[in-house]
Amino acid sequence: MDYEEGKGLRLKQVCIRPDGVEKVTGHLKFLTDLSFPNMLFAKILRSEYPHANIVSISTEKAEELPGVRAVITSKDVLGLNGFGLIFPDQPVLCKDKVRFVGDAVAAVAAETEEIAEAALQLIEVEYEPLPVVDDPEQAMLPSSPQLHPNGNILHQASYQSGNVEEAFQSCDCIVEETYQLPRQMHAYMETEGGVFVPEKDGTLTVYAGTQHGYKDRYQLARILNMPEEDIRVVSSPLGGSFGGKDELNIQPYGALLALKTGFPVKIHQTRRESVRSGIKRHPMKIKMKTGAKKNGKIIAHQVRIIADTGAYATLGPAVLDFAVEHATGPYMIPNIQVEGYSVFTNNGVAGEFRGFGGNQVTFALEGQIDRLAVKLGMSPLELRQKNLRQAHDPGPVGQKIAPTDGAQQVLKQISQSKLLNSCRKQDHNGLIKTGVGVAITMHGGGLGYGRLDPAGGRISLNEEGKIEIAFGFEEFGQGLLAVIEQIAIRAIGCSREDLHIVIGDTYKVPRSGSSTASRGTSMVWQAIQRMKAPFQNSLLERASQCTDVPVSQLKIGEKGVWHQDELLISYKELAKQTIDKPLIIETRFDFPATPCSIPGGHFLYSFAACAVKVEVDLATGFVRVKHLEQAVAAGPVIFPQGYLGQIEGGSVMALGYTLTEEALIEKGTYVTENFDTYLIPTIKDVPLSIDITAIEELCEEDEYGPRGVGEIGTVAVAPAIAMAIYDATGIWVNKLPVSREEIVNKMMETEMSKWLTSK
Amino acid sequence: MKLKTLSSKIWMPTDLREAWRLRQLLQLESHFIAGGTLWQTKWEKGAPQPSHLISLENIKILEAIYEKEDGGQNFLHLGALIRLADCLRYPIIKAKWPLLTKAVKTIAAPAVRNLGTIGGNVASTIGDAIPALLVMEAKIGCFDGDDIKKIDLDHWLNEEFKDDLITEIVVPEISAPPSYVHFYQKIGRREAFSGSVVTIAGIIGQNDNGTIDFARLAAGGGENRPRRLRITEQLLDGRKVESALLKKVHEAVFSEFQPAGDAFFSADYRRRVAANIVIAELKKLEEKD
Amino acid sequence: MADKQMSSSIKLPSEERMRMSIFVNGKKKELEIHPAARLVDILREQLHLTGTKISCGIGRCGACSVIMNGRLVNACLVRAYQANEKEIVTIEGLAEKGLHPIQQAFLEEGGFQCGYCTPGMIMAVKAILDQYPNPTSQQIVDGLSGNLCRCTGYSGIIRAVQKLAEKETSRLDSKC
Ligand SMILES: Cc1cc2nc3c(=O)[nH]c(=O)nc-3n(C[C@H](O)[C@H](O)[C@H](O)COP(=O)(O)OP(=O)(O)OC[C@H]3O[C@@H](n4cnc5c(N)ncnc54)[C@H](O)[C@@H]3O)c2cc1C
Ligand code: FES
Ligand code: FES
């Protein structure tokens, strides 16, 4: 492939993304860049309180403001006043109760954004504040105010095998620790927005980014009380998503206002509005107790996860299931007990986020392994090796999975990293300490057992003579178009100029499911493998019919069908001659899930190992990641630039998660409201070298091709950094983002006397 | 919070008198604005927008920059409207006022520095340039309707009410022997482009037999108005770097520096870090010895 | 009466307008506009130059970076009265004849993914290269420290700028 042995993945061969030129020239119209004649602008009024009853809402004054065209409240919701990917418990517009500061109470459409904004201030809402439930553990108590009719526990999940209590009795070494993970913000650079256009024929066109156009259409149809077919959702491209735009955000308000006014309505949230209303990564508190024998064999692992899911469900249950499933990761442990709770609070809303609960449990799990290694006096790599799964072992919850040697492969690869044996620099004052750390992970792809996970695609020869490939996936930066292009060129044998790729428009694409859970690349590959032979055969047959040359002598190539090194008939000509019976091949199938009945149980996994070198400044507690390496086993690399970009970008996102990022909420209200206080890494915060090695080899019997790598690069980074900090300072990090304060305080205790001694 | 258009009327005086007159006329209904970068941040956080904004950007005299000798000492005169980026562009500043260069480099990022002014940074009373200016004992020029008065920056910062029109920042050149340490450190929440948690500057010098004969320290950060650490300075004066002193200095900084904490970093953390940095610099001085 | 007071305490966008002219990508534009309108909105909404993006609105991300009179600025921080009579170059002004070498390098090295930070990032790179034709890595990271990218982790961006710098070096070398 395109990487040089021993040097990590490198871009030897230049391959320009199909959407590249438009992106670098600024010509690409994002959906928030669109405008239409007579367009109105909308603003959404969000709750003043994290928890309150609504006593009354009066919109008269706002309606009277010149330039205001419509004001909507819960009364104006045409259909179901609720949304949510799993179940619709989040009100579109709150009627009598608000449960978080992002709850929408009213929305306004006006001739300008400024008028809409001014109108919001004229809407009078009388609230009766209620006690704020801001701690998930408190929320679980019966005495806590109940946020939903079925109580505060949204979802409970568990897994058990063997007998942990007994096993702990025979352990030589036990580590018990509680880990706390923060509320991370996706921080996609394009905030939520789009334009909603009521068409003359009574239909509605929605131009708003999402990860799953058909799902938005389904949810909007319910809210608008409109047939799904009457709604067209144009949903790509997006300026980033990372899971954050899979759930509905501003769509219901734009749609309702467009229908009410009869004019196109634009909404583009400010960053502040985005922070306040948008979903975040689940904060989790994870307690783990892990025991091993003297020889390093881990025999018991007990886990309790409490996830703060915020005010509404969205994908909370699925995230918890994922965390429970991944709580033992790639290790074979005979006695396991995992229980997890996803709990409602008034703290924002947590939902889907790249990594999907895996990041949190992996931080805890890898932390346990490192602590055990230190306690046992064993090298962390050796301890991992001792307990690591083999190719044919069952999955982490005992389920049948596709055989994979990924865990062994990535561990072996990372063990060879020069980083781990690099020299430990010490500055003259002894205050800058260097350390290294490693962590590994496995990560399931697809939605898993028991979740509808249909996929599909379409190949056709369109009227213009282009080979049209259509998928219902979305492009939010991951390079989907390049992936489709590369797979199609290789499978079909045509050139990139012969292709026309269509995505992100429910009027034009088949159903492919959501662009989520690292399923995109995998689905595209599988779909094209399925469609390739029928398409090629049919194409050749048609060519043969048009030219009277037998199929056996024909070959698909650039521009058309070839015969003995000569272009015999172009695709254009072929399309023209067969216009009466267009060539269309479609496929539908389900993303492979484990046959074992475990909710959310996965079948396909990818693996990663991460090594880092950090510098810790004891005087300030500042941690700098100097080098980072990742080895990834996720099958063949389709589009090297995209693969590399996913792992590099994922690494840095995880670096932010580890060191600076936290969407801080105090008493239900965000403290971090924009990029001045919510700090994602800048170019100065990242290691200048990030080395990626792609392990492409799959097990012989593996017929599933490339796996997606959208998430895997984010998972192992945090625990690797935590280990490196321990290596440098002897301080165990159990809470993210890493507390500089704790490092400085500990250093005051241990190094102070040395520090305050002159030479 | 309304950022897209402001409700304020914008005045663009072309000389100091006019600006001053407008301010007298409009009083509390008005504010001066230079680059406007800080204002923008405040408005977004909900600070009320005044009815009138008096832009200083057309007052040419505020863009002056020059060196001038006075009483045997060389001074840098920086017009209040000099953009932060320009403070970095003049080689002369880098050569003779390196601490200023170091400080300005830590402020925001290039694009913001092309808009924000040094006057605005100082007038904000919390700007990151201030600790550096304090240890260099800079003065500011304030226009009072008739005259430009020179006021010690330190003194001005300690006054309660600030309604002055700042015309320039005047920074003495400190021709220190190589045995002096100059330092400026801004500890932000990340490596770059973040608000300050602790900003600390200092100049410490010792004579040939290792006795400290020059000590100036100033610290600030976040919403904390920077100030000189005079008690610590006095403690240092006339002493040699030795373990007993280090311990005392650490304690002195810790007790003298009294910043407020916020949701991200406690007051204690800030004090510890400030103390640690001063110690680290003293150790450097020891090495120079 | 109470109502009247209430609505008068809400400040409506002032009707005040000023005539301004700006030179955008070499073309003179005359506008009637509120003097405090933001440059980013003027570009995106009045002139339909949507290549310049908006993400934070407070100068903290660089998505709106443009070059004004030869200097990189955040278009969300610049008000109409400040842009009056100024020359603005936006991303649309960069590729008037084929792709600019910076854009080519971003394409080849994966300097972008979703593309939302990209116009601002490319303008920031231009500002660096205008100042230092052969920038050091320190100058590169200093120059880009105000431009956030959530997708790439900056690696591809660094590769792209280094590639440009290398090209510049070999161009200079071949000249001597
Ligand atoms: C994204 C971003 C990042 C930033 N990062 C930093 C940072 O790291 N460190 C830092 O210190 N600052 C930072 N700032 C704040 C600000 O940019 C600087 O302090 C800048 O120097 C302010 O200058 P200005 O001309 O833009 O001030 P303005 O916003 O115009 O004014 C600031 C204040 O000073 C007053 N004022 C301005 N000029 C005068 C004058 N001549 N006489 C009297 N009063 C005057 C104004 O009335 C106002 O109260 C940042 C701002 C932004 C937007
Ligand atoms: S939008 Fe201007 S800097 Fe973020
Ligand atoms: S490419 Fe998406 S933010 Fe930079």
XYZ file of N, CA and C and ligand atoms in Angstrom, chain B residues 31-39 41-42 56 62 80 84 106-108 112 115-121 123-124 126-129 164-166 186 193-195, chain C residues 58-60 77, ligand 1:
182
model
N -18.157 55.216 25.212
C -16.879 54.566 25.506
C -15.895 54.901 24.400
N -14.629 54.917 24.761
C -13.610 54.955 23.712
C -13.485 53.563 23.125
N -13.138 53.526 21.875
C -12.843 52.230 21.264
C -11.649 52.404 20.339
N -10.720 51.465 20.412
C -9.553 51.526 19.519
C -9.696 50.390 18.507
N -8.964 49.293 18.688
C -9.121 48.176 17.754
C -10.477 47.505 17.908
N -11.021 47.606 19.107
C -12.346 47.025 19.349
C -12.318 45.542 19.659
N -11.145 44.966 19.772
C -11.081 43.508 19.933
C -11.567 43.072 21.313
N -11.236 43.852 22.319
C -11.659 43.470 23.659
C -13.149 43.731 23.831
N -13.580 44.851 23.284
C -15.008 45.178 23.373
C -15.859 44.055 22.828
N -15.336 40.918 22.624
C -15.421 39.787 23.543
C -16.383 40.106 24.682
N -16.301 41.321 25.173
C -17.165 41.680 26.308
C -18.631 41.719 25.902
N -11.004 55.941 18.271
C -9.767 56.727 18.298
C -8.929 56.489 17.044
N -1.859 59.484 17.594
C -1.774 58.297 18.453
C -1.007 57.158 17.788
N -0.683 55.140 21.521
C -1.693 54.196 22.013
C -2.305 53.367 20.895
N -0.690 45.798 18.198
C 0.185 44.843 18.884
C 1.167 44.213 17.895
N 2.781 36.796 23.309
C 1.870 35.854 23.959
C 0.418 36.307 23.877
N 0.202 37.495 23.341
C -1.169 38.005 23.304
C -1.885 37.504 22.064
N -3.016 36.872 22.280
C -3.905 36.432 21.197
C -3.127 35.724 20.089
N -5.540 38.812 15.406
C -6.071 39.697 16.454
C -5.054 40.793 16.755
N -5.209 43.903 14.811
C -6.307 44.829 15.094
C -6.153 45.487 16.460
N -5.811 44.681 17.452
C -5.734 45.179 18.831
C -4.569 46.138 19.001
N -4.763 47.127 19.866
C -3.729 48.140 20.057
C -3.063 47.977 21.422
N -1.879 48.547 21.535
C -1.185 48.505 22.815
C -1.919 49.382 23.830
N -2.487 50.488 23.334
C -3.255 51.364 24.223
C -4.450 50.634 24.814
N -5.144 49.891 23.968
C -6.305 49.134 24.429
C -5.894 48.078 25.432
N -4.728 47.487 25.193
C -4.257 46.454 26.107
C -4.011 47.026 27.494
N -5.222 50.017 28.596
C -6.443 50.626 29.121
C -7.387 49.584 29.709
N -7.293 48.361 29.197
C -8.174 47.311 29.716
C -7.860 46.998 31.177
N -6.128 44.804 32.346
C -5.778 43.405 32.592
C -4.949 42.825 31.455
N -4.509 43.668 30.533
C -3.794 43.170 29.362
C -2.487 42.475 29.729
N -2.119 41.549 28.896
C -0.913 40.759 29.178
C 0.382 41.538 28.975
N 0.306 42.699 28.344
C 1.528 43.496 28.207
C 1.869 44.168 29.538
N -9.462 58.035 31.579
C -8.503 58.837 30.842
C -8.434 58.429 29.386
N -7.985 59.387 28.612
C -7.678 59.085 27.222
C -6.170 58.855 27.159
N -5.802 57.623 26.959
C -4.377 57.290 26.942
C -3.807 57.629 25.569
N 3.763 33.765 30.480
C 2.306 33.727 30.565
C 1.899 32.263 30.568
N -2.750 31.096 22.433
C -4.062 31.635 22.078
C -5.119 31.331 23.130
N -4.740 31.562 24.389
C -5.755 31.418 25.429
C -5.568 32.537 26.426
N -6.604 32.792 27.171
C -6.500 33.780 28.230
C -5.427 33.345 29.216
N -16.014 35.817 17.701
C -15.283 36.637 18.681
C -13.770 36.591 18.458
N -13.356 36.293 17.268
C -11.915 36.317 16.999
C -11.145 35.114 17.499
N -11.849 34.069 17.908
C -11.198 32.942 18.572
C -10.994 31.714 17.696
N -14.258 40.571 13.665
C -13.904 41.624 14.614
C -13.860 43.000 13.964
C -9.533 36.453 20.313
C -8.920 37.422 21.285
C -7.851 37.020 22.032
C -7.277 37.901 22.947
N -6.197 37.484 23.653
C -5.613 38.331 24.521
C -4.461 37.939 25.246
O -3.960 36.814 25.090
N -3.916 38.813 26.110
C -4.442 40.062 26.286
O -3.886 40.831 27.049
N -5.518 40.452 25.625
C -6.140 39.631 24.745
N -7.243 40.029 24.062
C -7.841 41.326 24.371
C -7.469 42.461 23.429
O -7.339 42.033 22.124
C -6.187 43.161 23.757
O -6.168 43.494 25.103
C -5.980 44.416 22.885
O -4.737 44.927 23.119
C -7.036 45.449 23.121
O -6.830 46.489 22.217
P -7.996 47.130 21.361
O -7.419 48.272 20.656
O -8.630 46.155 20.512
O -8.957 47.568 22.528
P -10.502 47.967 22.513
O -11.349 46.763 22.511
O -10.744 48.984 21.472
O -10.578 48.658 23.919
C -10.266 47.983 25.094
C -10.531 48.897 26.285
O -9.598 49.945 26.305
C -10.238 51.209 26.167
N -9.325 51.986 25.342
C -8.777 51.609 24.162
N -7.878 52.522 23.751
C -7.864 53.500 24.672
C -7.129 54.714 24.824
N -6.222 55.083 23.913
N -7.367 55.462 25.909
C -8.263 55.080 26.827
N -8.978 53.952 26.755
C -8.784 53.173 25.683
C -11.583 50.930 25.641
O -12.516 51.867 26.034
C -11.862 49.579 26.275
O -12.278 49.734 27.581
C -7.822 39.188 23.124
C -8.918 39.564 22.369
C -9.467 38.706 21.457
C -10.634 39.132 20.651
